[in-house]
Amino acid sequence: RVAMGEDLFDGVRSYYPKLDEVIGGFAKGTNNIIGARSSSGKTTFLTNLFLNIHENAPHVRMGFFSLEMNKSRIICKREDLRHLISKI
């Protein structure tokens, strides 16, 4: 269980406080689907989400599947985000 203020929730934090507040974290053994129309930022959001979780909870195992982008484009997007974040 992860403590968030006064409330407790089960799962892995997203490190987006409002999202964690609404969904209560990602529960172990579940599949979570993010859906929206094309070019709405799903892959950027998920790549950033994965980086947040990996940097704050490296023991957590995650998978990523996209119907819109192949593996090399996802890796490029991840590296672009890391580069942008390192400049901040």
XYZ file of C-alpha atoms in Angstrom:
88
model
C 0.000 0.000 0.000
C 1.200 3.468 -0.837
C 0.373 6.423 1.382
C -0.952 9.563 -0.266
C -1.739 12.209 2.314
C -4.416 10.851 4.606
C -5.582 8.200 2.133
C -3.986 4.882 1.263
C -4.158 3.184 -2.093
C -2.861 -0.075 -3.509
C -0.614 -0.056 -6.520
C 2.267 1.644 -8.209
C 2.244 5.424 -8.322
C 2.207 7.159 -11.675
C 3.980 10.184 -10.182
C 1.192 12.324 -11.612
C -0.506 13.288 -8.307
C -3.973 13.975 -9.767
C -3.930 10.708 -11.737
C -2.856 8.786 -8.630
C -5.644 10.467 -6.681
C -8.262 9.414 -9.257
C -7.149 5.857 -10.094
C -5.381 4.928 -6.866
C -2.227 3.740 -8.629
C -1.703 0.871 -11.038
C -2.640 -2.419 -9.383
C -0.306 -5.392 -9.684
C -1.270 -7.879 -12.375
C -3.582 -5.560 -14.298
C -3.541 -4.341 -17.882
C -4.193 -0.640 -18.268
C -5.251 0.760 -21.624
C -4.832 4.395 -22.639
C -6.986 5.236 -25.633
C -7.649 8.407 -27.590
C -7.692 9.575 -31.179
C -4.491 9.879 -33.214
C -1.997 12.639 -32.454
C -3.464 13.444 -29.050
C -0.267 12.746 -27.054
C -0.874 9.163 -25.866
C 2.628 7.921 -26.664
C 4.305 11.013 -25.205
C 2.217 10.711 -22.037
C 2.926 6.988 -21.672
C 6.631 7.376 -22.401
C 6.838 10.053 -19.708
C 4.767 7.892 -17.356
C 7.144 4.949 -17.891
C 10.180 7.186 -17.285
C 8.605 8.532 -14.073
C 7.891 5.050 -12.755
C 11.262 3.637 -13.827
C 13.198 6.469 -12.172
C 11.161 6.372 -8.939
C 10.421 2.634 -8.688
C 13.020 0.756 -10.774
C 11.919 -2.621 -9.376
C 8.524 -2.337 -11.135
C 8.214 -4.341 -14.365
C 6.247 -2.711 -17.184
C 5.322 -3.411 -20.781
C 4.462 -1.062 -23.624
C 2.471 -1.821 -26.773
C 1.460 0.637 -29.477
C -0.609 0.131 -32.618
C 0.524 3.510 -33.956
C 4.312 3.433 -33.480
C 6.965 0.792 -34.052
C 9.714 -0.015 -31.562
C 12.337 2.331 -33.032
C 9.958 5.333 -33.032
C 9.011 4.657 -29.397
C 12.696 4.449 -28.410
C 13.399 7.728 -30.258
C 10.503 9.404 -28.458
C 11.830 8.137 -25.108
C 15.309 9.477 -25.844
C 13.888 12.824 -26.985
C 11.995 13.132 -23.691
C 15.078 12.212 -21.665
C 17.092 14.835 -23.529
C 14.433 17.503 -22.909
C 14.133 16.583 -19.230
C 17.917 16.722 -18.726
C 17.943 20.314 -20.024
C 15.431 21.475 -17.399
